[in-house]
Amino acid sequence: VVAAVNRGRWPDGAARGFALIGYSIPDFYLGALLLILFALNLGWFPINGGGEGFWDRMYHVFLPALTLAFLKTAFLSRLTRTALLETLGRDYVRTARAKGAREPRVVYR
């Protein structure tokens, strides 16, 4: 939403860059990079194993879940930006702005 509202500015460029990187990096490569960085170099997460108990399992599954979430978030951010840009160009949005509705009311309600 922030990228669509600030079209052509730095938040839009950052969101488009994130989406481009998210589409470009294969999931197996991103997973390996996260393992190298957070498990081997920093030692914050385990490399293998299943864990004992619920919270330990969540700790073990965090990096694979982060890898998959990164790729899905890149797709969803691009889809949301495109849909909102299309909606903001519609006649009823221009009419609301012409009648004096403030920008937060037009965009967020």
mmCIF file of C-alpha atoms in Angstrom:
data_model
loop_
_atom_site.group_PDB
_atom_site.id
_atom_site.type_symbol
_atom_site.label_atom_id
_atom_site.label_comp_id
_atom_site.label_asym_id
_atom_site.label_seq_id
_atom_site.Cartn_x
_atom_site.Cartn_y
_atom_site.Cartn_z
ATOM 1 C CA VAL A 1 0.000 0.000 0.000
ATOM 2 C CA VAL A 2 2.822 2.396 0.879
ATOM 3 C CA ALA A 3 4.535 1.667 -2.441
ATOM 4 C CA ALA A 4 1.381 2.326 -4.447
ATOM 5 C CA VAL A 5 0.545 5.551 -2.621
ATOM 6 C CA ASN A 6 4.122 6.815 -3.050
ATOM 7 C CA ARG A 7 4.438 5.852 -6.702
ATOM 8 C CA GLY A 8 7.753 6.929 -8.188
ATOM 9 C CA ARG A 9 9.385 7.699 -4.827
ATOM 10 C CA TRP A 10 11.842 5.704 -2.717
ATOM 11 C CA PRO A 11 9.259 3.442 -0.956
ATOM 12 C CA ASP A 12 7.994 2.365 -4.351
ATOM 13 C CA GLY A 13 11.517 1.700 -5.571
ATOM 14 C CA ALA A 14 12.337 -0.280 -2.440
ATOM 15 C CA ALA A 15 9.201 -2.412 -2.804
ATOM 16 C CA ARG A 16 9.865 -3.041 -6.481
ATOM 17 C CA GLY A 17 13.496 -3.923 -5.703
ATOM 18 C CA PHE A 18 12.369 -6.341 -2.988
ATOM 19 C CA ALA A 19 9.930 -7.972 -5.410
ATOM 20 C CA LEU A 20 12.589 -8.235 -8.102
ATOM 21 C CA ILE A 21 15.067 -9.849 -5.722
ATOM 22 C CA GLY A 22 12.358 -12.146 -4.383
ATOM 23 C CA TYR A 23 11.500 -13.314 -7.890
ATOM 24 C CA SER A 24 15.120 -13.664 -8.959
ATOM 25 C CA ILE A 25 16.581 -15.757 -6.140
ATOM 26 C CA PRO A 26 15.750 -19.475 -6.298
ATOM 27 C CA ASP A 27 14.381 -20.835 -3.025
ATOM 28 C CA PHE A 28 17.116 -23.455 -2.619
ATOM 29 C CA TYR A 29 19.801 -20.783 -3.034
ATOM 30 C CA LEU A 30 18.162 -18.404 -0.554
ATOM 31 C CA GLY A 31 17.782 -21.261 1.931
ATOM 32 C CA ALA A 32 21.466 -22.091 1.621
ATOM 33 C CA LEU A 33 22.441 -18.431 2.079
ATOM 34 C CA LEU A 34 20.293 -18.144 5.212
ATOM 35 C CA LEU A 35 21.808 -21.333 6.621
ATOM 36 C CA ILE A 36 25.324 -20.114 5.976
ATOM 37 C CA LEU A 37 24.678 -16.698 7.479
ATOM 38 C CA PHE A 38 22.461 -17.449 10.477
ATOM 39 C CA ALA A 39 23.432 -21.032 11.332
ATOM 40 C CA LEU A 40 27.107 -21.333 10.469
ATOM 41 C CA ASN A 41 28.467 -17.801 10.809
ATOM 42 C CA LEU A 42 26.288 -16.368 13.568
ATOM 43 C CA GLY A 43 25.239 -19.633 15.258
ATOM 44 C CA TRP A 44 21.709 -18.379 15.963
ATOM 45 C CA PHE A 45 19.830 -21.361 14.492
ATOM 46 C CA PRO A 46 20.470 -25.106 14.234
ATOM 47 C CA ILE A 47 21.440 -26.667 10.933
ATOM 48 C CA ASN A 48 19.590 -29.942 11.339
ATOM 49 C CA GLY A 49 17.313 -31.800 13.700
ATOM 50 C CA GLY A 50 13.659 -31.696 14.576
ATOM 51 C CA GLY A 51 13.631 -30.401 18.103
ATOM 52 C CA GLU A 52 11.899 -31.516 21.290
ATOM 53 C CA GLY A 53 8.574 -29.920 22.124
ATOM 54 C CA PHE A 54 6.573 -27.247 20.334
ATOM 55 C CA TRP A 55 8.788 -24.171 20.804
ATOM 56 C CA ASP A 56 11.967 -26.059 19.986
ATOM 57 C CA ARG A 57 10.363 -27.289 16.768
ATOM 58 C CA MET A 58 9.338 -23.730 15.908
ATOM 59 C CA TYR A 59 12.962 -22.705 16.485
ATOM 60 C CA HIS A 60 14.138 -25.423 14.082
ATOM 61 C CA VAL A 61 11.588 -24.573 11.378
ATOM 62 C CA PHE A 62 12.176 -20.799 11.437
ATOM 63 C CA LEU A 63 14.785 -20.590 8.640
ATOM 64 C CA PRO A 64 12.881 -22.822 6.173
ATOM 65 C CA ALA A 65 9.697 -20.882 6.903
ATOM 66 C CA LEU A 66 11.527 -17.584 6.413
ATOM 67 C CA THR A 67 12.828 -18.794 3.050
ATOM 68 C CA LEU A 68 9.371 -19.710 1.787
ATOM 69 C CA ALA A 69 7.778 -16.572 3.252
ATOM 70 C CA PHE A 70 10.325 -14.325 1.521
ATOM 71 C CA LEU A 71 9.403 -15.687 -1.886
ATOM 72 C CA LYS A 72 5.647 -15.512 -1.286
ATOM 73 C CA THR A 73 5.891 -12.011 0.179
ATOM 74 C CA ALA A 74 7.689 -10.760 -2.923
ATOM 75 C CA PHE A 75 4.872 -12.069 -5.112
ATOM 76 C CA LEU A 76 2.152 -10.708 -2.838
ATOM 77 C CA SER A 77 3.733 -7.249 -2.565
ATOM 78 C CA ARG A 78 3.891 -6.887 -6.328
ATOM 79 C CA LEU A 79 0.334 -8.114 -6.747
ATOM 80 C CA THR A 80 -0.997 -5.744 -4.068
ATOM 81 C CA ARG A 81 0.861 -2.750 -5.500
ATOM 82 C CA THR A 82 -0.469 -3.392 -8.985
ATOM 83 C CA ALA A 83 -4.057 -3.876 -7.820
ATOM 84 C CA LEU A 84 -3.980 -0.741 -5.678
ATOM 85 C CA LEU A 85 -2.490 1.368 -8.473
ATOM 86 C CA GLU A 86 -5.287 0.202 -10.740
ATOM 87 C CA THR A 87 -7.904 1.015 -8.118
ATOM 88 C CA LEU A 88 -6.449 4.448 -7.375
ATOM 89 C CA GLY A 89 -6.858 5.334 -11.047
ATOM 90 C CA ARG A 90 -10.577 4.547 -11.127
ATOM 91 C CA ASP A 91 -13.249 7.187 -11.617
ATOM 92 C CA TYR A 92 -14.810 6.857 -8.172
ATOM 93 C CA VAL A 93 -11.445 7.518 -6.489
ATOM 94 C CA ARG A 94 -10.899 10.632 -8.589
ATOM 95 C CA THR A 95 -14.451 11.744 -7.767
ATOM 96 C CA ALA A 96 -13.837 11.291 -4.045
ATOM 97 C CA ARG A 97 -10.669 13.351 -4.281
ATOM 98 C CA ALA A 98 -12.437 16.032 -6.318
ATOM 99 C CA LYS A 99 -15.185 16.277 -3.691
ATOM 100 C CA GLY A 100 -12.563 17.019 -1.044
ATOM 101 C CA ALA A 101 -11.994 13.656 0.614
ATOM 102 C CA ARG A 102 -8.612 13.535 2.274
ATOM 103 C CA GLU A 103 -6.023 11.083 1.008
ATOM 104 C CA PRO A 104 -6.017 8.739 4.039
ATOM 105 C CA ARG A 105 -9.791 8.391 3.778
ATOM 106 C CA VAL A 106 -9.609 7.652 0.063
ATOM 107 C CA VAL A 107 -6.842 5.069 0.373
ATOM 108 C CA TYR A 108 -7.419 3.325 3.693
ATOM 109 C CA ARG A 109 -11.222 3.243 4.075
#
